[in-house]
XYZ file of C-alpha atoms in Angstrom:
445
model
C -26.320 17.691 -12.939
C -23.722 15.202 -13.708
C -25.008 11.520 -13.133
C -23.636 9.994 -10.141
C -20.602 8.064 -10.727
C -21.763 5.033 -8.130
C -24.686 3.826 -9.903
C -23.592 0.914 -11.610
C -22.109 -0.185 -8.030
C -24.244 -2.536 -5.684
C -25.597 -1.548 -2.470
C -22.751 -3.350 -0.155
C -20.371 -1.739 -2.542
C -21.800 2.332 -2.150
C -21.851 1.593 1.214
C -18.258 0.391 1.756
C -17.295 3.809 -0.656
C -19.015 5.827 1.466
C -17.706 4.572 4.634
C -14.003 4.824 2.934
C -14.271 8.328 1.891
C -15.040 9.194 5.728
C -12.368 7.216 7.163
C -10.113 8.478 4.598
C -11.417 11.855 3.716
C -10.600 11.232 0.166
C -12.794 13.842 -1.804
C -12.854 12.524 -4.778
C -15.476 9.413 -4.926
C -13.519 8.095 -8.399
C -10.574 7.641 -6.385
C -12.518 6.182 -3.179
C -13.569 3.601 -5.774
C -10.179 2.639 -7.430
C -8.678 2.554 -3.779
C -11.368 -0.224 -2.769
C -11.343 -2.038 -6.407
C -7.397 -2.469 -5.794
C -8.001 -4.254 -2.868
C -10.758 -6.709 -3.380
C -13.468 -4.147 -1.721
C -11.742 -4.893 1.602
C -12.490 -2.157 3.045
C -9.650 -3.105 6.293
C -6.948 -3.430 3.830
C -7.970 -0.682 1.969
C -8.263 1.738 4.766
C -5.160 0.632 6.462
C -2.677 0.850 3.457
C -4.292 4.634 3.251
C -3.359 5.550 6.570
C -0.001 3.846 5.742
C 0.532 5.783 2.736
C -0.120 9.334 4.505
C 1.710 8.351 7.436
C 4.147 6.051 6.436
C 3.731 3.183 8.394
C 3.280 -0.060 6.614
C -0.004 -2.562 5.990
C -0.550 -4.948 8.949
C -1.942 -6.966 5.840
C 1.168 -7.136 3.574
C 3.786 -4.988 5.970
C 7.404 -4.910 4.343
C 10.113 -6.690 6.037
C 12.662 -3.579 6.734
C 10.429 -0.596 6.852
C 9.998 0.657 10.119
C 6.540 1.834 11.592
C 6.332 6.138 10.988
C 3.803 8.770 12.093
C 4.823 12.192 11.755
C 7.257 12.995 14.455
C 8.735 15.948 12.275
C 6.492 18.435 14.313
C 8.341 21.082 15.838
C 5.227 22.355 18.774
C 5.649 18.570 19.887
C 4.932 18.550 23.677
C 8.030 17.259 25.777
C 8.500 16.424 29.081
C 11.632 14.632 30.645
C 12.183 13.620 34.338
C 15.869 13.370 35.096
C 16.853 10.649 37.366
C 16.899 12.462 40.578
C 20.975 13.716 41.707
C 22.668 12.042 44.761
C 22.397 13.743 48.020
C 24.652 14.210 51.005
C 28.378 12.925 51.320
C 26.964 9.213 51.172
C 25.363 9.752 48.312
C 27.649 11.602 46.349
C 30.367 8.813 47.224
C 28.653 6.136 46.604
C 27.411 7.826 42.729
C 31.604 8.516 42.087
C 32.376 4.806 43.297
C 29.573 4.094 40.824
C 30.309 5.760 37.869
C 33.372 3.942 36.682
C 31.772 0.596 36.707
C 28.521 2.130 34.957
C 30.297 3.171 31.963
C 32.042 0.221 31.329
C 29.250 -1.793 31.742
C 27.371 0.138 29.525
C 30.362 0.684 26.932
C 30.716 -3.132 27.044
C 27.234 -3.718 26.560
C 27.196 -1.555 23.960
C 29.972 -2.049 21.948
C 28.805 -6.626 22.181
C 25.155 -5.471 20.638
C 27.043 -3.073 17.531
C 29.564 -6.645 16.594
C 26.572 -8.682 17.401
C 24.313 -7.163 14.426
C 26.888 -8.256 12.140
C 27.360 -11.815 12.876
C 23.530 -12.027 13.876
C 20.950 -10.051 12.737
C 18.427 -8.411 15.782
C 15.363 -10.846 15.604
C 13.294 -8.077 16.659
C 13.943 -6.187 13.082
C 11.599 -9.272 11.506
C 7.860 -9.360 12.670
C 5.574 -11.986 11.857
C 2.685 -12.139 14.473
C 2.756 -8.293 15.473
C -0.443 -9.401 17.381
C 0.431 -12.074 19.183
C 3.568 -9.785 20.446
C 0.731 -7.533 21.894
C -0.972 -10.532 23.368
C 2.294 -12.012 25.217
C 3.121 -8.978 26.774
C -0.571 -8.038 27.882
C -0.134 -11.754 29.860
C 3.596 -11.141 31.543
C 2.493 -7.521 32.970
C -0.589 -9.047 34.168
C 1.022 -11.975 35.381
C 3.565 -9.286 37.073
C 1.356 -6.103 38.247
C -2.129 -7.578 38.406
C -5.226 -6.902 36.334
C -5.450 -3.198 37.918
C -4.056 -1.403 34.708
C -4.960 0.694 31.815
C -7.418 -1.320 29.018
C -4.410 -2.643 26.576
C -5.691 -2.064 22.638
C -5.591 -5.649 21.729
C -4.518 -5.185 18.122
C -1.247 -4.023 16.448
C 0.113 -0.451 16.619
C -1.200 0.619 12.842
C -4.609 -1.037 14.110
C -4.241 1.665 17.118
C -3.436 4.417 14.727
C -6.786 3.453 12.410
C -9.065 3.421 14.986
C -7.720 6.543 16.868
C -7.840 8.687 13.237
C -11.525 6.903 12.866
C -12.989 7.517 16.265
C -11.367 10.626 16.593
C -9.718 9.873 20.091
C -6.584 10.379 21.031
C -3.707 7.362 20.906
C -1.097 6.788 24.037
C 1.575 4.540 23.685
C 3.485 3.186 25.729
C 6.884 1.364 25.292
C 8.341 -0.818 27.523
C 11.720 -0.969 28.650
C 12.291 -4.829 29.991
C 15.912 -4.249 31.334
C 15.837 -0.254 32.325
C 15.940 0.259 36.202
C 12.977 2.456 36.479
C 10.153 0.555 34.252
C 9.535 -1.810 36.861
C 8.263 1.011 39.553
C 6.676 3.053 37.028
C 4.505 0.124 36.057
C 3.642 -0.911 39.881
C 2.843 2.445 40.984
C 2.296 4.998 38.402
C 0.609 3.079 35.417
C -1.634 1.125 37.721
C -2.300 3.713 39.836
C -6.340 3.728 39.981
C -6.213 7.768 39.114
C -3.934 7.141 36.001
C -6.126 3.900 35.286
C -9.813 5.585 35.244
C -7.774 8.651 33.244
C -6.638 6.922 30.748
C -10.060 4.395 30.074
C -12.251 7.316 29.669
C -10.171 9.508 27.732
C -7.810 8.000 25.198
C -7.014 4.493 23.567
C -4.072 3.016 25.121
C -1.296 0.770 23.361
C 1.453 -1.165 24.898
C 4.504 -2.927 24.052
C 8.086 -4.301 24.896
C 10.248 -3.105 22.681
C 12.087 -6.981 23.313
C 9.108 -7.937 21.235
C 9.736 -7.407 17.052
C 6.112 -5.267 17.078
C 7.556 -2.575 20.410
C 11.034 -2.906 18.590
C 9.554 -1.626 15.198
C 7.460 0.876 16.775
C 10.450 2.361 19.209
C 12.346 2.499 15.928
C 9.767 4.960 14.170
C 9.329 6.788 18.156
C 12.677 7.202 17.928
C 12.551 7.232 22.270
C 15.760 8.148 24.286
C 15.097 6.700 27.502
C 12.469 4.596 29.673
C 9.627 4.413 30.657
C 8.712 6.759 27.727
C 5.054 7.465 26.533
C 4.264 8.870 23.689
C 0.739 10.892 22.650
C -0.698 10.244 19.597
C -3.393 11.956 17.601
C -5.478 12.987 14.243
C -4.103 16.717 13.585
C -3.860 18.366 9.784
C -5.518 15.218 8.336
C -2.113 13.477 9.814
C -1.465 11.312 12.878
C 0.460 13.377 14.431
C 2.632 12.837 18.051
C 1.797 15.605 20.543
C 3.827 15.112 23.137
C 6.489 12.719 24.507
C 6.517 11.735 28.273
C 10.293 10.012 28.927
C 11.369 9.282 32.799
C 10.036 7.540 35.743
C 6.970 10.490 35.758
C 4.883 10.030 39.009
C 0.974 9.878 39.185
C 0.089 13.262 39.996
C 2.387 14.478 37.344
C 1.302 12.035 34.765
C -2.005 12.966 34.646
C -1.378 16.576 35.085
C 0.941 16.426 31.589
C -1.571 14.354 29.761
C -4.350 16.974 30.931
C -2.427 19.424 29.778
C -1.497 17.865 26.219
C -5.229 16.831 25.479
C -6.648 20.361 26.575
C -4.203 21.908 24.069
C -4.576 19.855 21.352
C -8.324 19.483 22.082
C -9.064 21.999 19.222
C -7.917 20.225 16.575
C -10.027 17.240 17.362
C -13.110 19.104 17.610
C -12.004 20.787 13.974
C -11.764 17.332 12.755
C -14.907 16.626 14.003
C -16.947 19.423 12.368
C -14.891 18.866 9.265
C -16.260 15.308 9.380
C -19.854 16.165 9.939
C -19.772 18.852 7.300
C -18.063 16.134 4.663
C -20.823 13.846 5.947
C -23.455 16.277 5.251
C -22.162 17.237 1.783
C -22.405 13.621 1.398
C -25.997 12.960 2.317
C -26.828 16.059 0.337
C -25.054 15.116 -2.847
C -26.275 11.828 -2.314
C -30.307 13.504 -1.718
C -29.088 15.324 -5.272
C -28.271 12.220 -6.583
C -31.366 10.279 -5.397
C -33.559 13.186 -6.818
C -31.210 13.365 -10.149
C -31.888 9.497 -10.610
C -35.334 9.808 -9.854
C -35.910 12.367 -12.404
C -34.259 10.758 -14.676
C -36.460 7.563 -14.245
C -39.183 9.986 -14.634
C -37.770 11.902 -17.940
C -37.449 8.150 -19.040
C -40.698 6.802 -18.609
C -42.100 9.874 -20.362
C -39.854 9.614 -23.012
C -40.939 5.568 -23.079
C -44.642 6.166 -23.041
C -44.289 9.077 -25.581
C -42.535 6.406 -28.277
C -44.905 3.889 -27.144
C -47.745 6.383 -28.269
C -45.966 7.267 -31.359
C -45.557 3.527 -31.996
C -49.086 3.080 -31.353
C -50.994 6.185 -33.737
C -47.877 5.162 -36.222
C -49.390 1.269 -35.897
C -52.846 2.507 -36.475
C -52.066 4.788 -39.059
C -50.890 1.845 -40.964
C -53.524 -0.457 -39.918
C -56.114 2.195 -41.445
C -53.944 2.458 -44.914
C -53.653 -1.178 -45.201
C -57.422 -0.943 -44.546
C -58.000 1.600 -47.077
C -55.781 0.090 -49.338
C -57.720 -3.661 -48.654
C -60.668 -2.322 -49.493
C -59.708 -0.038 -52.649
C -58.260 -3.532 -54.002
C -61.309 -5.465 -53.135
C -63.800 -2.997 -54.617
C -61.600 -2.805 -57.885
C -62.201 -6.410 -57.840
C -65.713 -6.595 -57.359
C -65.794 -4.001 -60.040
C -63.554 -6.092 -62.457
C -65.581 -8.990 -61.773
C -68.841 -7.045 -62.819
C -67.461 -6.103 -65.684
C -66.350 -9.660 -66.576
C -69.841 -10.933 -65.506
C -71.484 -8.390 -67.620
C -69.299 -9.147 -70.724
C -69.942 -12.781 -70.614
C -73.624 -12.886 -70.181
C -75.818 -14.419 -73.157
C -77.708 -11.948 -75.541
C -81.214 -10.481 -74.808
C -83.964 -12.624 -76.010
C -86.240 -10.684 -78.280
C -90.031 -9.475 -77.254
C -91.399 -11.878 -80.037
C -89.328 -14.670 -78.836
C -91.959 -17.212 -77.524
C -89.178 -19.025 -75.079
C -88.158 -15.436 -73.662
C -88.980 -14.635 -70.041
C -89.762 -11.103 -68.839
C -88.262 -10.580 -65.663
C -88.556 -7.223 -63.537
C -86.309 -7.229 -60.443
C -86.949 -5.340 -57.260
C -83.636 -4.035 -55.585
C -83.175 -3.328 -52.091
C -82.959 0.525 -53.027
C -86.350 0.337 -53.820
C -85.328 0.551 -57.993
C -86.632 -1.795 -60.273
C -84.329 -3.473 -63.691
C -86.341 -5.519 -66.187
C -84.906 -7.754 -68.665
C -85.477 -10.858 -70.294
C -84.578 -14.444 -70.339
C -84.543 -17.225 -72.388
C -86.291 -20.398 -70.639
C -83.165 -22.510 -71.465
C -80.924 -20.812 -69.752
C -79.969 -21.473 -66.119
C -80.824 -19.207 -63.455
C -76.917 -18.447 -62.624
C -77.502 -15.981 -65.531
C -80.161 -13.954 -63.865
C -77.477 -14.154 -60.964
C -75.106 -12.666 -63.277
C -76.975 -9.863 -64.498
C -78.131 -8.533 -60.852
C -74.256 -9.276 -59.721
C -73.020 -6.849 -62.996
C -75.368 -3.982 -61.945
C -73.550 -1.181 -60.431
C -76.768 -0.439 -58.059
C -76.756 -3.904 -56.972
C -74.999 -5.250 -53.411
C -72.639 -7.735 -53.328
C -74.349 -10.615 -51.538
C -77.847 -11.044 -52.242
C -80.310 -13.848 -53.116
C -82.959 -14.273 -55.291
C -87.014 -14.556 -53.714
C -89.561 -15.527 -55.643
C -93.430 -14.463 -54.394
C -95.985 -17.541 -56.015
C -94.823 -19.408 -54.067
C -92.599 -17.751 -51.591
C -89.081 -19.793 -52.469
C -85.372 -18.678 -52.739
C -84.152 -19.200 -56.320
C -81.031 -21.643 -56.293
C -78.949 -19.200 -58.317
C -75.267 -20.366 -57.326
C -74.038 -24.110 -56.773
C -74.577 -25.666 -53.678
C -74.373 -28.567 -52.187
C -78.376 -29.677 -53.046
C -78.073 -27.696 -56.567
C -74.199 -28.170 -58.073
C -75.910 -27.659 -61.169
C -78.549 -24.248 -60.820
C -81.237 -25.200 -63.040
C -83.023 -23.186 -65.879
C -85.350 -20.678 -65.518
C -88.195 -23.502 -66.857
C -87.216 -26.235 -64.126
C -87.496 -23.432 -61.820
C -91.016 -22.648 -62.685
C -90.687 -19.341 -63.511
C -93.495 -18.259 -66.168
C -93.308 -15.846 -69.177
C -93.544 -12.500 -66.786
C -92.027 -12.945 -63.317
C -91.128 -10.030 -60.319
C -88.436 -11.502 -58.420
C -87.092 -9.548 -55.465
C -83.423 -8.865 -54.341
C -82.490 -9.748 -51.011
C -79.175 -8.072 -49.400
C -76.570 -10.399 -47.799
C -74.231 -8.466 -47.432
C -74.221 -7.694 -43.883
C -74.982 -11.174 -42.543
């Protein structure tokens, strides 16, 4: 199993990846990660310039100046519905629409033709937006200010905002654009979009985003809408991983019919939400399972580690006290070739053997701790670091050892000390012409 390609990353950071690859539904963790890294690990910029990049609308965080605001609109099955401004009836009518008509169209033409020179001597304000969310704000306040409080919940953020949390939370997106100067937006407000059918509709089933399209945010979004008449709705939604209109409501639409169109649009596009849904569970479960394999992969490998770390520590250790025995070994081969080069240079510098007949000679037998027994002999004159000498040269005797003497019970000052720098002779120490001294091991203590 490959190692996981987030574990260098904090916590805060894995979970921001993880909550970008759902939003997103970017496979591919690498390029979750570059995504984020680009922007800081702001995880609202990030997501937003994502959903700008599949659906062409731009960042509410660094949104270009000309670009207008896209979803896909290209859709062919797109849902809609027109209501034609009903025809005149009776004589009256019909005389009163001919009378009409002339004055219309040159109004209109007029109008028309002053806006088309006007863009070249001016420039339309509304192409430039630079608080899309206080354009939201301003025209939540004039249409309560003109039709009461009784209306739809207004999304209180701009329209890409809208479009991120409808693709996150799944839900479908209405938008509404309004038409300040058209005849009919002023009734459809008062009595359809307030109505408190359309209201309780629209609050439990869909977000719902609003705008004059006087206002430089409504104008940019009409623009990508592309709308040919007022009041015009327009239903947005998450469908082949796009945000995707599904159908277009244009006309003064009354409130029976409104809701009976958006009914209709939700129950046939319901499918595709409820695909999206089980798409997003099953990506969410192949995330907590490759993040389970993960977990168990790192865990694993912690445990493959330590093993591996206590099996060089035990190598280290037998390797340590492998070498600690050698050096032993080797200490003590050196120290015994010592001892045994000092007994040999003890034994070659010790004095000749006094004869039998020689009346100053001493006859000395030893007792050794194995129980053996040496004899030699002595000459009075000589100091007793010579009978030291001799014992230290024999091969059967130990390395430390002192010298006891029975009549009376003493310890023969052999070796310089501190009371005898100078050992004296075998005379001084009292010793007569046939002595049994005994050998005393030291060399434990």
């Amino acid at each position: 199993m490959a190692a996981p390609e987030e574990q260098d990353l904090t916590q805060e950071q894995t979970e921001k990846l993880l909550q970008f690859q759902d939003l997103t539904g970017i496979e591919s963790m690498e390029q979750c990660r570059l995504a984020l890294e680009q922007h800081n690990w702001n995880m609202e910029a990030a997501v937003q310039d994502r959903l700008n990049e599949q659906e062409g609308v731009p960042s509410v965080f660094n949104p270009p100046p000309s670009r207008p605001l896209q979803v896909n609109t290209a859709d062919h099955r797109i849902y809609s519905y027109v209501v034609s401004r009903p025809q005149p009836r009776g004589l009256l009518g019909w005389g009163y629409y001919l009378i009409m008509l002339p004055f219309r169209f040159t109004y209109y033409t007029i109008l028309d033709i002053f806006r088309f020179a006007l863009r070249f001597i001016r420039p339309d304000p509304r192409s430039r937006v630079t608080d899309p969310v206080g354009d939201i704000v301003s025209f939540m306040h004039s249409f309560e200010e003109k039709y009461g409080r009784a209306h739809p919940v207004f999304y209180q953020g701009t329209y890409s905002q809208a479009l991120n949390d409808a693709k996150r939370e799944l839900r479908f997106l209405l938008v509404y654009l309004h038409g300040d100067d058209h005849q009919d937006s002023d009734e459809f407000c008062r009595n359809t979009l307030c109505a408190p059918e359309v209201v309780t509709l629209i609050n439990s089933r869909m977000l719902f985003w609003a705008c004059s399209t006087n206002k430089p945010e409504g104008y940019r979004v009409s623009q990508a809408l592309r709308e040919n008449t007022y009041p015009f709705l327009a239903m947005i939604m998450l469908k082949d991983r796009r945000m995707t209109v599904v159908g277009r409501l244009e006309g003064l639409i009354q409130p029976d019919d409104l809701i009976n169109q958006l009914t209709f649009i939700m129950d046939a596009n319901q499918t595709y939400l409820v695909s999206e849904r089980l798409e997003r569970e099953e990506r969410n479960q192949t995330q907590v399972l490759r993040q389970q394999q993960d977990e168990a992969y790192l865990a694993s490998l912690r445990a493959d580690q330590e093993k591996e770390r206590k099996k060089r520590e035990e190598r280290e250790r037998k390797r340590r006290k492998e070498e600690e025995v050698q050096q032993q070994k080797l200490a003590e081969e050196r120290r015994r070739q010592n001892l045994q080069e000092e007994k040999e240079r003890k034994l070659e510098c010790l004095p000749p053997e006094p004869s039998p007949d020689d009346p100053e000679s001493v006859k000395i037998i030893f007792k050794l701790p194995n129980d053996s027994r040496v004899e030699r002999r002595f000459h009075f004159s000589q100091s007793l670091t010579v009978i030291h000498d001799f014992l230290f040269s024999l091969k059967e005797s130990p390395e430390k050892f002192q010298i006891e003497a029975n009549f009376p019970r003493r310890v023969l000052p052999c070796v310089p000390s501190e009371e005898w720098p100078n050992p004296p002779t075998l005379q001084e120490a009292g010793l007569s012409h046939t002595e049994v001294l005994f050998v005393q091991d030291l060399t434990d203590e």
